[in-house]
Short mmCIF file of C-alpha atoms in Angstrom, two decimals:
data_model
loop_
_atom_site.label_atom_id
_atom_site.label_comp_id
_atom_site.label_asym_id
_atom_site.label_seq_id
_atom_site.Cartn_x
_atom_site.Cartn_y
_atom_site.Cartn_z
CA MET L 1 1.72 -79.61 69.07
CA PHE L 2 -1.76 -81.25 67.93
CA LEU L 3 -3.07 -84.70 68.10
CA GLY L 4 -1.75 -85.34 64.96
CA SER L 5 2.12 -84.80 65.26
CA THR L 6 4.46 -86.73 63.43
CA HIS L 7 7.43 -86.98 66.18
CA ARG L 8 8.74 -89.96 66.80
CA CYS L 9 9.03 -90.46 70.30
CA LEU L 10 12.09 -89.53 72.57
CA VAL L 11 13.40 -92.27 74.78
CA PRO L 12 15.79 -91.40 78.14
CA LYS L 13 18.83 -93.43 77.22
CA ASP L 14 19.97 -92.94 81.04
CA LYS L 15 17.85 -94.22 84.51
CA GLY L 16 17.99 -90.75 85.45
CA LEU L 17 14.59 -88.77 86.93
CA GLN L 18 13.26 -88.42 83.56
CA PHE L 19 13.34 -92.29 83.04
CA VAL L 20 11.90 -93.29 86.59
CA VAL L 21 9.20 -90.64 86.16
CA LEU L 22 8.30 -92.11 82.33
CA GLN L 23 7.84 -95.35 83.73
CA ARG L 24 5.71 -94.24 86.78
CA LEU L 25 3.54 -93.07 84.72
CA GLU L 26 3.28 -95.82 81.89
CA LYS L 27 0.13 -97.05 84.01
CA PRO L 28 -1.58 -93.92 84.45
CA ILE L 29 -1.24 -93.73 80.98
CA PHE L 30 -2.28 -96.72 80.14
CA PHE L 31 -5.37 -95.37 81.50
CA VAL L 32 -6.12 -92.59 79.99
CA HIS L 33 -5.58 -94.03 76.54
CA ARG L 34 -8.46 -96.47 77.20
CA LEU L 35 -10.36 -93.20 78.34
CA LEU L 36 -9.46 -91.53 75.32
CA VAL L 37 -10.66 -94.80 73.05
CA LYS L 38 -14.04 -95.43 75.20
CA PHE L 39 -14.67 -91.93 73.70
CA GLY L 40 -13.71 -92.35 70.02
CA ILE L 41 -10.61 -90.33 70.18
CA SER L 42 -7.79 -92.31 68.63
CA PHE L 43 -4.36 -91.84 70.36
CA GLY L 44 -2.04 -94.21 70.80
CA ARG L 45 0.06 -95.09 74.54
CA LYS L 46 3.68 -94.76 72.97
CA MET L 47 2.31 -91.34 71.87
CA LEU L 48 1.10 -89.84 74.78
CA LEU L 49 4.23 -91.19 76.36
CA CYS L 50 6.21 -89.30 73.45
CA ARG L 51 4.45 -86.00 74.67
CA VAL L 52 5.40 -86.54 78.27
CA ASN L 53 8.94 -87.29 77.31
CA LEU L 54 9.00 -84.31 74.78
CA ALA L 55 7.83 -82.31 77.82
CA PHE L 56 10.69 -83.12 79.66
CA GLU L 57 13.05 -81.81 77.08
CA PHE L 58 11.37 -78.64 76.82
CA ILE L 59 11.61 -78.47 80.65
CA LYS L 60 15.37 -79.08 80.49
CA TYR L 61 15.46 -76.48 77.83
CA GLN L 62 13.78 -73.60 79.63
CA LEU L 63 16.24 -74.31 82.57
CA GLU L 64 19.24 -74.15 80.07
CA ALA L 65 17.80 -71.33 77.78
CA LYS L 66 19.17 -67.56 78.37
CA GLY L 67 17.74 -64.52 77.83
CA ARG L 68 19.43 -61.47 75.31
CA TYR L 69 20.60 -59.79 78.64
CA ARG L 70 22.42 -63.12 79.34
CA ILE L 71 24.61 -63.18 75.94
CA HIS L 72 27.68 -61.95 75.94
CA SER L 73 28.79 -62.68 72.25
CA PRO L 74 27.79 -59.37 70.12
CA PHE L 75 26.43 -61.48 67.68
CA VAL L 76 24.37 -64.02 69.61
CA TYR L 77 23.17 -61.05 71.40
CA GLU L 78 22.31 -59.40 67.93
CA PHE L 79 20.15 -62.52 67.26
CA ALA L 80 18.66 -62.73 69.95
CA SER L 81 17.47 -59.02 70.29
CA LYS L 82 17.03 -58.31 66.64
CA VAL L 83 16.43 -61.82 64.93
CA LEU L 84 14.13 -62.81 67.41
CA LEU L 85 12.08 -59.22 67.73
CA THR L 86 11.75 -58.80 64.11
CA GLN L 87 8.46 -57.59 63.18
CA CYS L 88 6.82 -58.91 60.05
CA LEU L 89 5.26 -56.37 57.51
CA PRO L 90 1.66 -56.07 57.61
CA SER L 91 1.59 -56.91 54.05
CA HIS L 92 3.65 -59.89 54.44
CA ILE L 93 1.56 -61.20 57.21
CA ALA L 94 -1.44 -60.91 55.32
CA SER L 95 0.30 -62.79 52.58
CA ILE L 96 1.41 -65.55 54.84
CA ASN L 97 -1.59 -65.95 56.49
CA GLY L 98 -3.43 -65.95 53.05
CA TYR L 99 -1.26 -69.16 51.83
CA ARG L 100 -1.90 -70.70 54.89
CA THR L 101 -5.61 -70.35 54.81
CA SER L 102 -5.73 -71.70 51.67
CA LEU L 103 -4.00 -74.69 52.48
CA LYS L 104 -6.06 -75.15 55.45
CA ASN L 105 -9.32 -75.39 53.47
CA ASN L 106 -8.04 -77.06 50.30
CA THR L 107 -8.91 -80.81 50.36
CA GLN L 108 -7.51 -81.59 46.99
CA GLN L 109 -6.41 -85.66 47.29
CA ILE L 110 -2.52 -85.68 45.87
CA ALA L 111 -0.69 -88.48 45.62
CA PHE L 112 2.10 -88.86 48.29
CA GLN L 113 5.43 -90.61 48.56
CA ASP L 114 7.55 -90.00 52.12
CA PHE L 115 11.36 -90.41 51.39
CA GLY L 116 12.57 -89.64 54.76
CA ALA L 117 11.23 -90.57 58.18
CA GLY L 118 8.15 -88.97 58.20
CA SER L 119 4.69 -90.42 59.13
CA LYS L 120 3.86 -93.86 58.11
CA ARG L 121 0.04 -93.50 59.51
CA LEU L 122 -1.35 -92.48 56.68
CA GLY L 123 -1.84 -93.59 53.27
CA LYS L 124 -0.55 -92.82 49.33
CA ASN L 125 -3.07 -90.35 48.87
CA ARG L 126 -3.33 -87.34 51.40
CA SER L 127 -5.45 -83.83 51.18
CA ILE L 128 -3.15 -80.64 50.83
CA GLN L 129 -4.87 -79.98 54.10
CA GLU L 130 -3.80 -82.73 55.91
CA ILE L 131 -0.21 -82.26 54.75
CA TYR L 132 -0.39 -78.78 55.58
CA LEU L 133 -1.55 -79.72 59.05
CA GLN L 134 1.30 -82.64 59.62
CA SER L 135 4.47 -80.65 57.93
CA ALA L 136 3.69 -77.34 57.20
CA THR L 137 6.16 -74.92 58.82
CA SER L 138 4.75 -73.56 62.34
CA LYS L 139 3.74 -69.67 62.83
CA LYS L 140 6.34 -69.39 64.85
CA ASN L 141 9.02 -70.86 63.00
CA GLY L 142 7.93 -69.06 59.84
CA ARG L 143 8.26 -65.77 61.63
CA LEU L 144 12.09 -67.02 62.63
CA LEU L 145 12.60 -67.68 59.11
CA TYR L 146 11.12 -64.55 57.64
CA ALA L 147 12.99 -62.71 60.23
CA ILE L 148 16.55 -64.43 59.36
CA SER L 149 16.10 -63.77 55.68
CA LYS L 150 15.33 -59.87 56.33
CA HIS L 151 18.06 -59.54 59.07
CA TYR L 152 20.73 -61.17 57.47
CA GLN L 153 19.66 -60.40 53.21
CA PRO L 154 21.03 -63.42 51.98
CA LYS L 155 21.80 -63.24 48.23
CA ASN L 156 21.41 -67.08 47.67
CA ILE L 157 19.27 -69.43 49.81
CA LEU L 158 18.94 -73.21 49.62
CA GLU L 159 15.94 -75.31 51.43
CA PHE L 160 15.80 -78.71 51.59
CA GLY L 161 12.05 -80.10 52.19
CA THR L 162 9.80 -77.28 50.16
CA SER L 163 6.91 -79.26 51.17
CA LEU L 164 3.62 -76.84 50.58
CA GLY L 165 6.00 -73.90 50.45
CA VAL L 166 5.19 -72.15 53.63
CA GLY L 167 8.84 -71.67 55.18
CA THR L 168 9.67 -71.02 51.18
CA LEU L 169 7.33 -68.26 51.43
CA SER L 170 8.19 -66.79 54.44
CA MET L 171 12.04 -66.82 53.67
CA HIS L 172 11.40 -64.97 49.97
CA LEU L 173 8.87 -62.55 51.71
CA GLY L 174 11.92 -61.71 54.24
CA ASN L 175 13.97 -60.92 51.48
CA SER L 176 12.33 -61.26 47.93
CA LYS L 177 15.28 -60.46 45.98
CA ALA L 178 17.32 -63.34 47.13
CA LYS L 179 17.43 -66.39 44.91
CA ILE L 180 15.85 -69.39 46.78
CA ASP L 181 16.65 -73.04 45.17
CA THR L 182 13.67 -75.37 47.15
CA VAL L 183 13.81 -78.84 46.57
CA GLU L 184 11.18 -81.11 47.19
CA ALA L 185 11.40 -84.97 46.45
CA ASN L 186 7.55 -85.70 45.81
CA LYS L 187 6.73 -84.80 42.08
CA ASP L 188 3.13 -83.68 43.04
CA ILE L 189 3.46 -81.87 46.17
CA CYS L 190 6.85 -79.73 44.47
CA GLU L 191 3.93 -78.68 41.27
CA PHE L 192 1.49 -77.88 43.92
CA ALA L 193 3.58 -76.02 45.56
CA LYS L 194 5.14 -74.47 42.59
CA ASN L 195 1.71 -73.40 40.72
CA ASN L 196 0.15 -71.87 43.94
CA ILE L 197 3.21 -70.02 45.72
CA ASN L 198 3.57 -67.45 43.22
CA GLY L 199 0.12 -65.97 44.19
CA PHE L 200 1.66 -64.40 46.90
CA SER L 201 5.04 -63.96 46.45
CA GLU L 202 6.82 -60.31 45.21
CA ASN L 203 9.36 -61.63 42.95
CA LYS L 204 8.23 -65.19 41.80
CA GLU L 205 11.12 -65.36 39.38
CA ASN L 206 13.29 -65.22 42.11
CA ILE L 207 12.00 -69.20 43.37
CA HIS L 208 13.67 -72.02 42.00
CA PHE L 209 11.94 -75.32 42.23
CA TYR L 210 13.64 -78.63 41.95
CA HIS L 211 11.87 -81.60 41.85
CA ALA L 212 14.67 -84.39 43.43
CA THR L 213 15.80 -86.11 46.09
CA PHE L 214 18.30 -84.26 48.25
CA ASP L 215 21.38 -86.60 47.29
CA ASP L 216 20.77 -86.16 43.62
CA PHE L 217 20.25 -82.07 44.00
CA ILE L 218 23.81 -82.18 45.84
CA GLU L 219 25.36 -84.29 42.96
CA THR L 220 23.75 -82.05 40.03
CA HIS L 221 22.70 -78.60 40.79
CA LEU L 222 24.93 -77.63 43.38
CA ALA L 223 27.13 -74.89 41.63
CA LYS L 224 27.25 -71.94 44.07
CA LYS L 225 27.73 -70.98 47.93
CA TYR L 226 24.76 -70.34 49.74
CA ASP L 227 23.90 -67.56 52.70
CA LEU L 228 21.12 -69.02 53.60
CA ILE L 229 20.40 -72.94 53.97
CA PHE L 230 17.31 -74.57 55.43
CA ILE L 231 17.10 -78.49 56.36
CA ASP L 232 13.82 -79.46 56.72
CA GLY L 233 13.27 -83.45 55.15
CA HIS L 234 13.97 -86.81 55.74
CA HIS L 235 14.13 -86.32 59.58
CA ASP L 236 16.67 -88.78 60.10
CA GLY L 237 20.25 -87.94 62.11
CA ARG L 238 22.26 -89.83 59.88
CA ALA L 239 20.97 -88.25 56.71
CA MET L 240 21.18 -85.29 58.26
CA LEU L 241 24.75 -85.45 58.78
CA HIS L 242 25.45 -86.41 55.32
CA TYR L 243 23.80 -83.56 54.06
CA LEU L 244 25.75 -81.72 56.02
CA SER L 245 29.01 -83.23 54.96
CA LYS L 246 28.09 -82.54 51.10
CA LEU L 247 27.12 -79.02 51.47
CA ARG L 248 30.27 -77.94 53.15
CA PRO L 249 31.86 -76.68 50.16
CA PHE L 250 29.01 -74.79 49.38
CA ILE L 251 29.02 -72.72 52.84
CA HIS L 252 30.97 -69.34 53.45
CA ASN L 253 32.24 -68.25 56.82
CA GLN L 254 28.61 -66.40 57.82
CA THR L 255 26.26 -68.79 55.83
CA VAL L 256 23.57 -69.45 58.38
CA ILE L 257 22.15 -73.02 58.52
CA VAL L 258 19.02 -73.71 59.88
CA LEU L 259 18.49 -77.39 60.72
CA ASP L 260 14.02 -77.78 61.47
CA ASP L 261 12.72 -80.80 64.39
CA ILE L 262 16.04 -81.43 66.01
CA ARG L 263 14.01 -82.98 68.60
CA TRP L 264 11.72 -84.61 66.63
CA SER L 265 13.36 -88.35 67.13
CA ASP L 266 16.53 -89.75 69.10
CA SER L 267 18.64 -90.10 66.12
CA MET L 268 17.94 -86.54 65.39
CA LEU L 269 18.58 -85.50 68.65
CA ASP L 270 21.83 -86.87 68.90
CA ALA L 271 22.93 -85.37 65.55
CA TRP L 272 22.27 -81.94 67.03
CA LYS L 273 24.56 -82.78 69.87
CA GLU L 274 27.19 -84.03 67.03
CA CYS L 275 26.72 -80.77 65.23
CA ILE L 276 27.48 -78.86 68.65
CA LYS L 277 31.16 -80.72 68.54
CA GLN L 278 31.94 -79.97 65.02
CA THR L 279 35.18 -77.95 65.06
CA GLU L 280 33.49 -75.87 61.21
CA PHE L 281 30.89 -74.31 63.36
CA HIS L 282 31.65 -71.94 65.83
CA VAL L 283 28.74 -70.90 66.15
CA THR L 284 25.56 -73.27 67.69
CA LEU L 285 22.25 -72.07 68.73
CA ASP L 286 19.76 -74.27 70.40
CA LEU L 287 16.48 -72.79 69.90
CA PHE L 288 14.64 -75.98 71.01
CA SER L 289 12.98 -76.97 67.77
CA PHE L 290 15.34 -74.96 65.78
CA GLY L 291 19.13 -75.60 65.62
CA LEU L 292 21.46 -72.55 63.90
CA LEU L 293 24.83 -73.60 62.69
CA ILE L 294 27.34 -71.00 61.62
CA PRO L 295 31.08 -70.98 61.11
CA ARG L 296 32.15 -67.90 61.96
CA SER L 297 35.69 -68.58 61.94
CA GLU L 298 36.83 -65.27 63.93
CA GLN L 299 34.65 -66.13 66.98
CA GLU L 300 35.77 -68.26 69.76
CA LYS L 301 33.63 -71.70 69.62
CA GLN L 302 30.54 -71.29 71.87
CA HIS L 303 27.15 -73.11 71.87
CA PHE L 304 24.43 -71.02 73.40
CA VAL L 305 20.87 -72.26 74.28
CA ILE L 306 18.44 -69.19 74.04
CA ARG L 307 15.19 -68.58 75.10
CA TYR L 308 12.45 -68.37 72.01
#
């Protein structure tokens, strides 16, 4: 993560070791904060505490995570041994990296309105460069979206939260025959992604951009079942559960649902834990940043924490 990350702080709810350590670190963090300010680096104490707590979450994840040789479910073993190890085609790597570079170097200012629980630090006008650094799908997660699309070959893909379209392009190149419906509430960002992604795609007619809120899209456009759903927007736990509930009629037994930033905040982590308990999803996979939900009614309900 970089200094400008918009993750909200995860606060331990029980007074265990994690809570005690964070309390003990508060004074040293205050000192580090003053030192950073002295050298002209803006970095809040709360953000420093957040980093420490997120590090605890990562340590807990690493302790629980299993490699593919410790997984006994054939379906999940295949995911860990094939999907997670999928290699991108060189031409696809070039396309994705080319698009990323174009975004990273783009200083064009566009109107920005945050419809979710995103960063409040930046003003209404933001450069493409800033939006890319703040909210674009990471390279690691982009590779995973590509791999999921390539391995499972979905016919219909739904994406909530287009942003600049990095995740969209990754899924598209994984399977360019798939029909992608991607939804973005910010009109200018939606238009930018639509106009700029085409030069890097293979079948641009298969990518359909919708300027709408997620609720509006659900009410007015949903009419088919999706094989792959990627939810990367709003970043509020209650909202995520609400969208999942609304999407139930449009998923089938093998639909793969990918939830981004499941540890972005307390509410997101709580919502993820609620998803794990839901009986509709017999396979749930924790990859630290991503959470995957798959109905697979023929399989015994199991939760897996997989090292990635």
